[in-house]
mmCIF file of C-alpha atoms in Angstrom:
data_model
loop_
_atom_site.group_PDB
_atom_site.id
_atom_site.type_symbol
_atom_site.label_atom_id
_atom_site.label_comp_id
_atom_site.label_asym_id
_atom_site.label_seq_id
_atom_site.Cartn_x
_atom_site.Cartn_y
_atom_site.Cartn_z
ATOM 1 C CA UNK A 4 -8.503 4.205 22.966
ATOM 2 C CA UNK A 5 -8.527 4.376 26.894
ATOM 3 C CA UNK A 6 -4.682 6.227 26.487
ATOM 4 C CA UNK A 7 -6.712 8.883 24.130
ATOM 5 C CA UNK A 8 -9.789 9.272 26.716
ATOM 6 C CA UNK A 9 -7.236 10.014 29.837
ATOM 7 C CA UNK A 10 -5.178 12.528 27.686
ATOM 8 C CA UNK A 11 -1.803 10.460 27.881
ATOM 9 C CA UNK A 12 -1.022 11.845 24.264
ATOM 10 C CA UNK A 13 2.412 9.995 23.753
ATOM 11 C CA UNK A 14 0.973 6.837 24.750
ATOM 12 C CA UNK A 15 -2.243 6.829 22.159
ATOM 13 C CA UNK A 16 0.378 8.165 19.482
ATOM 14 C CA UNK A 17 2.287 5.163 20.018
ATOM 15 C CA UNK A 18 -0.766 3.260 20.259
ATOM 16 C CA UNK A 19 -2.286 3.977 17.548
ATOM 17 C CA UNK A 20 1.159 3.337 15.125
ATOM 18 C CA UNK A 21 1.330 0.120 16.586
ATOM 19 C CA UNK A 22 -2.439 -1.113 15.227
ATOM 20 C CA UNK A 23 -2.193 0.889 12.454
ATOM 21 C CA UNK A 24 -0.579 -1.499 9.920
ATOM 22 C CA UNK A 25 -2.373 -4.409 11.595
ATOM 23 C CA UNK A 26 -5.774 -2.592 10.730
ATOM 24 C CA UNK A 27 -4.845 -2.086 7.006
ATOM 25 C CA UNK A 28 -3.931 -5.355 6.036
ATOM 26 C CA UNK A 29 -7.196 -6.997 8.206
ATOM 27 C CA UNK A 30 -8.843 -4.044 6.523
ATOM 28 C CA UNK A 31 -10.102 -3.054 9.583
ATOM 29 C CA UNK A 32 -11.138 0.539 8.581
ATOM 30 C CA UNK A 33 -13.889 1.457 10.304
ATOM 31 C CA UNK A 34 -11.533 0.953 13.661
ATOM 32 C CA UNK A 35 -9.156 2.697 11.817
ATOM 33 C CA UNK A 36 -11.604 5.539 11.075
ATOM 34 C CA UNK A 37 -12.375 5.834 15.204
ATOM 35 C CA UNK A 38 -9.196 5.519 16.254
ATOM 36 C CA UNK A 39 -7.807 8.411 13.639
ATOM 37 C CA UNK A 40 -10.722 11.028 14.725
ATOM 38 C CA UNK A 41 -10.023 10.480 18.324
ATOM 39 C CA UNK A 42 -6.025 11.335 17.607
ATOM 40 C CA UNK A 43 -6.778 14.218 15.210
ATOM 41 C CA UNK A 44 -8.124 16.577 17.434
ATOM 42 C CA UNK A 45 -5.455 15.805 20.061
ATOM 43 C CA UNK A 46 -2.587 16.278 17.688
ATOM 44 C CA UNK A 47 -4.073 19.556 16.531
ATOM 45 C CA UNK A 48 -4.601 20.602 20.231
ATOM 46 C CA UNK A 49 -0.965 19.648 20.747
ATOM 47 C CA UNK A 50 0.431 21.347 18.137
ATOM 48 C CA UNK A 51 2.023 17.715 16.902
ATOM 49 C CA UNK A 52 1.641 18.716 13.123
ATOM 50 C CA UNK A 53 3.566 15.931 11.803
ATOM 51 C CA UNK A 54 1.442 13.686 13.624
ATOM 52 C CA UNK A 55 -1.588 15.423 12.092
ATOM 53 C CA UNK A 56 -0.599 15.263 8.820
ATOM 54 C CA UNK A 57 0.135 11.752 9.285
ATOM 55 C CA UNK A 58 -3.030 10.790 10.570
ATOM 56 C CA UNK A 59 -4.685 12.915 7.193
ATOM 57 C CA UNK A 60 -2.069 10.659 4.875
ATOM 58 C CA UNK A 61 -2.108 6.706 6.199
ATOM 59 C CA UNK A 62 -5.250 7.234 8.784
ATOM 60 C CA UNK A 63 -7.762 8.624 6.332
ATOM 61 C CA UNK A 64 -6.437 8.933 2.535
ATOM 62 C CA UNK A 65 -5.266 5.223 2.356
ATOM 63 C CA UNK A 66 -7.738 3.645 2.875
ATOM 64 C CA UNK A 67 -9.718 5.271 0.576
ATOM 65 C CA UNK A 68 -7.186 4.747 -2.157
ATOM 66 C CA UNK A 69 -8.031 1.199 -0.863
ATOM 67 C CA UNK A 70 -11.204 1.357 -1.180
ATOM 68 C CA UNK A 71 -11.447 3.161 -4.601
ATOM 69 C CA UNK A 72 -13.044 6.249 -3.495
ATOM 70 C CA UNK A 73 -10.027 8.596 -4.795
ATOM 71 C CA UNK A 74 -11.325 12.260 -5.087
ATOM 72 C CA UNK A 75 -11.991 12.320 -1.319
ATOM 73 C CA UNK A 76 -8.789 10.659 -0.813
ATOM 74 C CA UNK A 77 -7.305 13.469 -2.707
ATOM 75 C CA UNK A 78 -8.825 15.749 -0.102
ATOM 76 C CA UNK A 79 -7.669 13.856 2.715
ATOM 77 C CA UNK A 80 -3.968 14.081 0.929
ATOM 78 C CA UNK A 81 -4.609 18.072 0.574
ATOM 79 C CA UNK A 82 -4.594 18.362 4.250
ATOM 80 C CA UNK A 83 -2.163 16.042 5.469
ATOM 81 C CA UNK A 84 0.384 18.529 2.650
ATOM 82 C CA UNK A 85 -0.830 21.565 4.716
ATOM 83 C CA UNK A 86 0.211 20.155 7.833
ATOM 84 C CA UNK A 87 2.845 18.788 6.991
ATOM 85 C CA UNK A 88 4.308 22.286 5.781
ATOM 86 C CA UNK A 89 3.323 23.952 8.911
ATOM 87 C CA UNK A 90 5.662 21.212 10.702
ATOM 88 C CA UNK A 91 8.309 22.118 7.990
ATOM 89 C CA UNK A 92 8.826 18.152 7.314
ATOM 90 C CA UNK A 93 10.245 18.392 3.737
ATOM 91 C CA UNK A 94 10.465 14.970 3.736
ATOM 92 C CA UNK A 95 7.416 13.081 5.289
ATOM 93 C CA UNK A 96 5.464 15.044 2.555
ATOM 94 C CA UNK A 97 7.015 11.639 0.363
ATOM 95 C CA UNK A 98 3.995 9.539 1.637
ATOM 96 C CA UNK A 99 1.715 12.193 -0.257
ATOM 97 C CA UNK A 100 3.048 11.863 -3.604
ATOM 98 C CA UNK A 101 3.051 8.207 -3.035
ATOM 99 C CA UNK A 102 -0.387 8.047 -2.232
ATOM 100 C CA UNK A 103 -0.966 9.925 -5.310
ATOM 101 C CA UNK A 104 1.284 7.715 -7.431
ATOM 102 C CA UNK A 105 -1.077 4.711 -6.860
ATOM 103 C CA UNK A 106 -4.399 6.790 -7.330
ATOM 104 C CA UNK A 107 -2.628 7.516 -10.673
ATOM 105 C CA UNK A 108 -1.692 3.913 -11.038
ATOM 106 C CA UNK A 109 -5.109 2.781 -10.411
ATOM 107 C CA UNK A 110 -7.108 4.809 -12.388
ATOM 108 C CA UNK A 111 -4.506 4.223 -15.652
ATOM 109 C CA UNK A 112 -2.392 7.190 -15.611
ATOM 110 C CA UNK A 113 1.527 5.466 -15.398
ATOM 111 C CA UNK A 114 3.073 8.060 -16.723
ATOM 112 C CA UNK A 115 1.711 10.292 -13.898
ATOM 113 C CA UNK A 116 1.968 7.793 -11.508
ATOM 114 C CA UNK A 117 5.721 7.562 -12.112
ATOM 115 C CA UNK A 118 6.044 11.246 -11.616
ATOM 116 C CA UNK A 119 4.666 10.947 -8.590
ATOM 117 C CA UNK A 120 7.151 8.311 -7.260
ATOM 118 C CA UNK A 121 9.692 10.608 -8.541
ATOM 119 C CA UNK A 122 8.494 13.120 -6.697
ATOM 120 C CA UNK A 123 8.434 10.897 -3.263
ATOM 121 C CA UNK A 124 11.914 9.663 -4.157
ATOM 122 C CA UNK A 125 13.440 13.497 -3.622
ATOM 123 C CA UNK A 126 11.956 13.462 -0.258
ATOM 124 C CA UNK A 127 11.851 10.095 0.969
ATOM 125 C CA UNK A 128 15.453 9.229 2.562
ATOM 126 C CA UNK A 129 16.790 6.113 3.355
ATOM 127 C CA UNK A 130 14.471 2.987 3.851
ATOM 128 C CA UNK A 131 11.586 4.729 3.268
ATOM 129 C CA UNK A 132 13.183 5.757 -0.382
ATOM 130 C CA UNK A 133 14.625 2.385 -1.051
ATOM 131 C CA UNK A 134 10.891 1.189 -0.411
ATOM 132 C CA UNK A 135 9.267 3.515 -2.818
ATOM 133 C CA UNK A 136 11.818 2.927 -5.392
ATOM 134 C CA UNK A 137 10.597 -0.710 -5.263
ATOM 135 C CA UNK A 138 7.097 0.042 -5.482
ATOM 136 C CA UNK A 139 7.927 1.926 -8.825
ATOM 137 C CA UNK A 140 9.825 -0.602 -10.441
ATOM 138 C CA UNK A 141 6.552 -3.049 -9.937
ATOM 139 C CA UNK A 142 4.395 -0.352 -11.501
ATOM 140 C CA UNK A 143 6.489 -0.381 -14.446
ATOM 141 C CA UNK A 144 7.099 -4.327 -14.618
ATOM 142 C CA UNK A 145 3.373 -4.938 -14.038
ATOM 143 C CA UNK A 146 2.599 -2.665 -16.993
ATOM 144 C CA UNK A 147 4.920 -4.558 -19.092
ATOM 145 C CA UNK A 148 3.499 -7.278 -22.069
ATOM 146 C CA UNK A 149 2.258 -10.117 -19.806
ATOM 147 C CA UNK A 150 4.200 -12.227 -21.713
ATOM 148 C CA UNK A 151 7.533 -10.235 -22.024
ATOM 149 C CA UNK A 152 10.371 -11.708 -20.420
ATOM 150 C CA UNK A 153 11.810 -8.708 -19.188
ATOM 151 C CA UNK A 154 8.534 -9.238 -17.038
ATOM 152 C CA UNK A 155 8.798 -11.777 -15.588
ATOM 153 C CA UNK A 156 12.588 -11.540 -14.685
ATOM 154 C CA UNK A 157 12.110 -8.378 -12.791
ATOM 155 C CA UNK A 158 9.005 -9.694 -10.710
ATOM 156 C CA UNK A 159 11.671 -12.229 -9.708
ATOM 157 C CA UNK A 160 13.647 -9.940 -8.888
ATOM 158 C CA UNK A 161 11.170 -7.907 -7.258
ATOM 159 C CA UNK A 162 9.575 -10.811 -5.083
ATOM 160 C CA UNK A 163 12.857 -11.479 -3.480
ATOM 161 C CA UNK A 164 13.568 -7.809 -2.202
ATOM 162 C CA UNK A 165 9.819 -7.572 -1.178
ATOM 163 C CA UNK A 166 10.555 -10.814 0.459
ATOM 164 C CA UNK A 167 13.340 -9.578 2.820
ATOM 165 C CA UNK A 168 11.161 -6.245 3.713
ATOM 166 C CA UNK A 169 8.795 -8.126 4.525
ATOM 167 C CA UNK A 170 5.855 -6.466 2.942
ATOM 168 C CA UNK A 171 2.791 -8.047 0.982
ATOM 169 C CA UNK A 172 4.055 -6.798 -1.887
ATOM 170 C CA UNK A 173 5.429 -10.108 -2.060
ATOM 171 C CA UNK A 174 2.432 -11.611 -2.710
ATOM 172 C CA UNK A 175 0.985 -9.064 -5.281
ATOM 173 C CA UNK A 176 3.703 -9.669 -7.236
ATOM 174 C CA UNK A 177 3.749 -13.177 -7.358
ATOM 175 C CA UNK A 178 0.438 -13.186 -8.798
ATOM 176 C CA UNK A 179 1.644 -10.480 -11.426
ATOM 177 C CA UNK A 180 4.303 -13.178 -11.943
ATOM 178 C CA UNK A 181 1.834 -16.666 -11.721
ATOM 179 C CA UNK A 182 -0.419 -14.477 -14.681
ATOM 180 C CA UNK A 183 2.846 -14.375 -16.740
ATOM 181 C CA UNK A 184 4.217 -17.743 -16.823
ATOM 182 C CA UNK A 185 0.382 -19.021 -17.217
ATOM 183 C CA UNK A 186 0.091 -17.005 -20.073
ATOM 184 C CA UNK A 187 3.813 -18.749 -21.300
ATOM 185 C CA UNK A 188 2.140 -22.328 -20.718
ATOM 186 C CA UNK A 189 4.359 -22.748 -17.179
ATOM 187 C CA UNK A 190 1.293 -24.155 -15.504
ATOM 188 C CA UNK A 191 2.723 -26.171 -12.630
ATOM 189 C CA UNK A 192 5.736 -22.708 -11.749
ATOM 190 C CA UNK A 193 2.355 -20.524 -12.334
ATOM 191 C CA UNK A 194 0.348 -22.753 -10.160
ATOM 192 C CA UNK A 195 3.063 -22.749 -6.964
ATOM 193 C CA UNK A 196 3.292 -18.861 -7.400
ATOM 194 C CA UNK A 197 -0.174 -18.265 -7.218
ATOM 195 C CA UNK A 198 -0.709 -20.883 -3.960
ATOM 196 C CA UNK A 199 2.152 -19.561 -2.569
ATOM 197 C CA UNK A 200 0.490 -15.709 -2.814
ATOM 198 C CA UNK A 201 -2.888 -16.973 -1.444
ATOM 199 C CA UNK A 202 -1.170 -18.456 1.413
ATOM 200 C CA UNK A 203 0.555 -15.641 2.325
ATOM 201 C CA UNK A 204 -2.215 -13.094 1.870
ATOM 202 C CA UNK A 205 -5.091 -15.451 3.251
ATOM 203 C CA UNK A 206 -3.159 -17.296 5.912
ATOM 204 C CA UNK A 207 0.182 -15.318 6.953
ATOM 205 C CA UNK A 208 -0.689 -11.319 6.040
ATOM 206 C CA UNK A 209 -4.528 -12.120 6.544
ATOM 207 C CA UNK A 210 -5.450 -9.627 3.268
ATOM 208 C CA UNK A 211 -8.799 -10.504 2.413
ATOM 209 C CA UNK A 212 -9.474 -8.182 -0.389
ATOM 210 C CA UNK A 213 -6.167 -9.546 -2.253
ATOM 211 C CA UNK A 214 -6.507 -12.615 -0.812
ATOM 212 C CA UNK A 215 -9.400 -12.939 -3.072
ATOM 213 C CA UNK A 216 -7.599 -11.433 -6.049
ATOM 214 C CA UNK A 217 -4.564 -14.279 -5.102
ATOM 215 C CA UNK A 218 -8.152 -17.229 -5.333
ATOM 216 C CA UNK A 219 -9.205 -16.220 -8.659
ATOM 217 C CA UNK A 220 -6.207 -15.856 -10.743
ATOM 218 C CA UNK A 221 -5.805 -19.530 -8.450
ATOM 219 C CA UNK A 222 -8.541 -20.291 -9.596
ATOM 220 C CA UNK A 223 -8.386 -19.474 -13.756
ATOM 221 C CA UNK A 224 -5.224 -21.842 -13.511
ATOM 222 C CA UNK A 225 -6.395 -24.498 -12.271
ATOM 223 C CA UNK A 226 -9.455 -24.356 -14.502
ATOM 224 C CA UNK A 227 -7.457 -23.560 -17.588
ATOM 225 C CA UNK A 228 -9.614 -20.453 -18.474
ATOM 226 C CA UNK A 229 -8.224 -17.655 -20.203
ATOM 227 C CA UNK A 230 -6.232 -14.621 -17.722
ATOM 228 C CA UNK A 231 -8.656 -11.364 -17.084
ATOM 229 C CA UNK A 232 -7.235 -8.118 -16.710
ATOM 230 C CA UNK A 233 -8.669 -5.899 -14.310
#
Protein backbone atom coordinates (compact mmCIF):
# COMPACT_ATOMS: atom_id res chain seq x y z
CA UNK A 1 0.00 0.00 0.00
CA UNK A 2 2.94 2.52 0.66
CA UNK A 3 3.63 2.29 -3.57
CA UNK A 4 -0.29 3.44 -3.81
CA UNK A 5 0.10 6.35 -1.03
CA UNK A 6 3.38 7.91 -2.94
CA UNK A 7 1.59 7.69 -6.39
CA UNK A 8 4.22 5.18 -7.97
CA UNK A 9 1.19 3.70 -10.05
CA UNK A 10 3.21 0.89 -11.93
CA UNK A 11 4.67 -0.27 -8.83
CA UNK A 12 1.17 -0.75 -6.69
CA UNK A 13 -0.24 -2.33 -10.06
CA UNK A 14 2.36 -4.80 -9.87
CA UNK A 15 1.94 -4.97 -6.29
CA UNK A 16 -1.17 -5.59 -5.95
CA UNK A 17 -1.15 -8.70 -8.86
CA UNK A 18 1.45 -10.17 -6.97
CA UNK A 19 -0.83 -10.59 -3.47
CA UNK A 20 -3.72 -10.93 -5.29
CA UNK A 21 -3.88 -14.74 -5.77
CA UNK A 22 -2.17 -15.19 -2.40
CA UNK A 23 -5.21 -13.25 -0.78
CA UNK A 24 -7.87 -15.47 -2.51
CA UNK A 25 -6.77 -18.72 -1.64
CA UNK A 26 -5.92 -17.45 2.32
CA UNK A 27 -9.26 -15.80 1.73
CA UNK A 28 -7.92 -12.80 2.79
CA UNK A 29 -10.73 -10.49 1.47
CA UNK A 30 -11.09 -7.84 3.53
CA UNK A 31 -7.18 -6.96 2.51
CA UNK A 32 -8.25 -7.65 -0.72
CA UNK A 33 -11.19 -5.23 -0.42
CA UNK A 34 -8.50 -2.24 0.81
CA UNK A 35 -6.07 -2.91 -1.41
CA UNK A 36 -8.68 -2.91 -4.62
CA UNK A 37 -10.34 0.62 -3.47
CA UNK A 38 -7.00 2.18 -3.07
CA UNK A 39 -6.06 0.99 -6.93
CA UNK A 40 -9.50 1.85 -8.35
CA UNK A 41 -9.44 5.35 -8.13
CA UNK A 42 -5.83 5.49 -9.39
CA UNK A 43 -6.52 3.40 -12.43
CA UNK A 44 -9.53 5.55 -13.23
CA UNK A 45 -7.38 8.73 -12.68
CA UNK A 46 -4.87 7.12 -15.03
CA UNK A 47 -6.96 6.27 -17.59
CA UNK A 48 -5.59 2.37 -17.12
CA UNK A 49 -9.12 0.92 -18.07
CA UNK A 50 -8.03 -2.54 -18.35
CA UNK A 51 -6.65 -2.31 -15.05
CA UNK A 52 -10.00 -0.96 -13.82
CA UNK A 53 -11.99 -3.41 -15.15
CA UNK A 54 -9.77 -5.89 -13.73
CA UNK A 55 -9.84 -4.71 -10.39
CA UNK A 56 -14.14 -4.68 -10.83
CA UNK A 57 -13.73 -8.60 -12.16
CA UNK A 58 -11.01 -10.61 -9.72
CA UNK A 59 -10.72 -7.58 -6.96
CA UNK A 60 -14.39 -7.22 -6.13
CA UNK A 61 -16.83 -9.77 -8.09
CA UNK A 62 -14.81 -12.93 -7.05
CA UNK A 63 -14.88 -12.90 -4.07
CA UNK A 64 -18.29 -12.46 -3.78
CA UNK A 65 -18.98 -15.37 -6.06
CA UNK A 66 -16.84 -16.83 -3.19
CA UNK A 67 -18.64 -15.82 -0.75
CA UNK A 68 -22.17 -16.53 -2.18
CA UNK A 69 -23.40 -13.10 -2.36
CA UNK A 70 -24.01 -13.25 -6.35
CA UNK A 71 -26.43 -10.36 -7.36
CA UNK A 72 -23.86 -7.79 -6.14
CA UNK A 73 -21.25 -9.77 -7.75
CA UNK A 74 -23.23 -9.42 -10.85
CA UNK A 75 -22.92 -5.68 -10.38
CA UNK A 76 -19.39 -5.72 -9.76
CA UNK A 77 -19.14 -7.91 -13.23
CA UNK A 78 -21.44 -5.05 -14.96
CA UNK A 79 -18.72 -2.61 -14.45
CA UNK A 80 -15.64 -4.36 -14.93
CA UNK A 81 -17.70 -5.17 -18.89
CA UNK A 82 -17.99 -1.32 -19.18
CA UNK A 83 -14.49 -0.79 -18.68
CA UNK A 84 -13.31 -3.18 -20.23
CA UNK A 85 -15.08 -1.91 -23.57
CA UNK A 86 -13.84 1.52 -23.09
CA UNK A 87 -10.18 -0.15 -23.16
CA UNK A 88 -11.43 -2.05 -26.32
CA UNK A 89 -9.99 -5.48 -24.70
CA UNK A 90 -12.19 -7.97 -26.65
CA UNK A 91 -10.61 -10.50 -24.96
CA UNK A 92 -10.02 -9.86 -21.14
CA UNK A 93 -13.89 -9.45 -21.14
CA UNK A 94 -13.38 -13.76 -20.95
CA UNK A 95 -12.90 -13.45 -17.10
CA UNK A 96 -16.58 -11.92 -17.05
CA UNK A 97 -18.39 -14.66 -18.58
CA UNK A 98 -16.37 -16.93 -16.47
CA UNK A 99 -17.29 -15.38 -13.43
CA UNK A 100 -20.74 -15.71 -14.56
CA UNK A 101 -20.37 -19.35 -15.58
CA UNK A 102 -19.73 -20.35 -11.90
CA UNK A 103 -22.55 -18.01 -10.42
CA UNK A 104 -24.61 -20.13 -12.89
CA UNK A 105 -22.90 -23.25 -11.74
CA UNK A 106 -23.52 -22.51 -8.22
CA UNK A 107 -26.86 -21.58 -8.07
CA UNK A 108 -27.90 -24.88 -10.48
CA UNK A 109 -28.17 -23.45 -13.82
CA UNK A 110 -25.42 -25.90 -16.03
CA UNK A 111 -26.84 -25.38 -18.96
CA UNK A 112 -26.27 -21.59 -18.55
CA UNK A 113 -23.22 -22.01 -16.94
CA UNK A 114 -21.83 -23.83 -19.99
CA UNK A 115 -22.90 -21.00 -22.18
CA UNK A 116 -21.08 -18.90 -20.32
CA UNK A 117 -17.75 -20.83 -20.66
CA UNK A 118 -18.54 -20.83 -24.23
CA UNK A 119 -18.77 -17.50 -24.28
CA UNK A 120 -15.19 -16.98 -22.37
CA UNK A 121 -13.72 -19.60 -24.70
CA UNK A 122 -14.25 -17.05 -27.95
CA UNK A 123 -12.34 -14.52 -26.09
CA UNK A 124 -9.98 -16.15 -23.93
CA UNK A 125 -6.69 -17.03 -26.09
CA UNK A 126 -4.11 -19.23 -25.32
CA UNK A 127 -3.46 -20.37 -21.63
CA UNK A 128 -6.01 -18.49 -20.34
CA UNK A 129 -8.52 -20.53 -22.89
CA UNK A 130 -6.90 -23.84 -22.34
CA UNK A 131 -7.64 -23.03 -18.52
CA UNK A 132 -11.26 -22.28 -18.92
CA UNK A 133 -11.80 -25.14 -21.16
CA UNK A 134 -10.70 -27.24 -18.14
CA UNK A 135 -12.83 -25.64 -15.74
CA UNK A 136 -15.83 -26.62 -18.08
CA UNK A 137 -15.09 -30.06 -18.54
CA UNK A 138 -15.18 -30.38 -14.44
CA UNK A 139 -18.56 -28.67 -14.45
CA UNK A 140 -19.84 -31.20 -16.69
CA UNK A 141 -17.98 -34.33 -15.06
CA UNK A 142 -19.01 -33.15 -11.58
CA UNK A 143 -22.63 -33.05 -12.74
CA UNK A 144 -22.35 -36.48 -13.99
CA UNK A 145 -24.13 -39.76 -11.89
CA UNK A 146 -21.74 -39.98 -8.90
CA UNK A 147 -21.38 -43.32 -9.69
CA UNK A 148 -20.93 -43.22 -13.55
CA UNK A 149 -17.73 -44.27 -14.76
CA UNK A 150 -17.40 -41.86 -17.35
CA UNK A 151 -17.05 -39.81 -13.98
CA UNK A 152 -14.71 -40.84 -12.54
CA UNK A 153 -12.34 -41.41 -15.59
CA UNK A 154 -12.47 -37.83 -16.58
CA UNK A 155 -11.75 -36.45 -12.94
CA UNK A 156 -8.64 -38.56 -13.53
CA UNK A 157 -8.07 -37.10 -16.24
CA UNK A 158 -8.85 -33.80 -15.04
CA UNK A 159 -6.67 -34.01 -11.74
CA UNK A 160 -3.61 -34.64 -13.75
CA UNK A 161 -3.88 -31.47 -16.10
CA UNK A 162 -4.94 -29.40 -12.98
CA UNK A 163 -1.93 -30.97 -11.50
CA UNK A 164 0.65 -29.60 -14.01
CA UNK A 165 -1.12 -25.93 -13.89
CA UNK A 166 -0.79 -25.97 -10.78
CA UNK A 167 -4.10 -24.74 -9.59
CA UNK A 168 -6.36 -26.02 -6.59
CA UNK A 169 -8.52 -27.31 -8.84
CA UNK A 170 -6.58 -30.25 -8.18
CA UNK A 171 -7.83 -30.70 -5.03
CA UNK A 172 -11.59 -29.95 -5.73
CA UNK A 173 -11.56 -32.50 -7.98
CA UNK A 174 -10.12 -35.10 -6.12
CA UNK A 175 -12.77 -34.85 -3.68
CA UNK A 176 -15.41 -34.93 -6.64
CA UNK A 177 -13.39 -38.08 -7.42
CA UNK A 178 -12.87 -39.60 -3.46
CA UNK A 179 -17.15 -39.07 -3.37
CA UNK A 180 -17.25 -41.36 -6.47
CA UNK A 181 -15.22 -44.29 -5.76
CA UNK A 182 -16.77 -44.14 -2.01
CA UNK A 183 -19.97 -44.33 -3.41
CA UNK A 184 -18.42 -47.60 -5.71
CA UNK A 185 -17.21 -49.24 -2.28
CA UNK A 186 -13.26 -48.14 -3.20
CA UNK A 187 -12.80 -47.08 0.39
CA UNK A 188 -9.04 -47.26 0.86
CA UNK A 189 -8.45 -45.27 -3.33
CA UNK A 190 -11.43 -42.91 -1.88
CA UNK A 191 -9.73 -42.50 1.39
CA UNK A 192 -6.00 -41.47 -0.23
CA UNK A 193 -7.91 -39.04 -2.63
CA UNK A 194 -9.65 -37.31 -0.10
CA UNK A 195 -6.25 -37.02 2.38
CA UNK A 196 -4.41 -36.20 -0.42
CA UNK A 197 -7.05 -33.03 -1.22
CA UNK A 198 -7.02 -31.94 2.48
CA UNK A 199 -3.38 -31.85 2.43
CA UNK A 200 -3.09 -29.87 -0.35
CA UNK A 201 -5.83 -27.38 0.42
CA UNK A 202 -5.09 -27.24 4.32
CA UNK A 203 -1.34 -27.60 4.25
CA UNK A 204 0.17 -26.69 0.64
CA UNK A 205 -2.67 -24.09 -1.02
CA UNK A 206 -3.73 -23.04 2.65
CA UNK A 207 -7.77 -22.94 1.42
CA UNK A 208 -9.61 -22.94 4.47
CA UNK A 209 -13.09 -22.76 3.22
CA UNK A 210 -12.39 -26.00 0.93
CA UNK A 211 -10.11 -27.20 3.16
CA UNK A 212 -13.07 -27.82 5.27
CA UNK A 213 -15.17 -29.17 2.42
CA UNK A 214 -11.79 -31.67 1.69
CA UNK A 215 -12.37 -32.70 6.18
CA UNK A 216 -15.86 -33.64 5.87
CA UNK A 217 -16.23 -35.67 2.84
CA UNK A 218 -12.68 -37.04 4.95
CA UNK A 219 -14.51 -37.35 7.39
CA UNK A 220 -18.00 -39.35 6.03
CA UNK A 221 -15.31 -41.98 4.80
CA UNK A 222 -13.75 -42.72 7.44
CA UNK A 223 -16.97 -42.94 9.44
CA UNK A 224 -18.75 -44.93 6.80
CA UNK A 225 -21.79 -42.51 6.69
CA UNK A 226 -23.68 -42.03 3.70
CA UNK A 227 -22.15 -39.03 0.88
CA UNK A 228 -24.20 -35.49 1.18
CA UNK A 229 -24.65 -33.42 -1.68
CA UNK A 230 -24.44 -29.88 -1.28
Amino acid sequence: SLSIRNGEYEQAVNYYWQILYFTGTRELWRDRTILSHQLLGLSIKEKDYKTTAQIFAKGFAWPLIYKGNYLLARVFLGNALEYFAKANEYSEVGVCYEYLAAISEQTGRLDLALDHYKEAKKRYKGFDKYQVDLEQKFIVAKHENIESGSRIVALTLLIGKFSEIKTYKEALAEIELAKSLYMLKDNDEALNRAQHAYQLLNDVIIMPRNAIRAKEVLCTITERKPIVEA
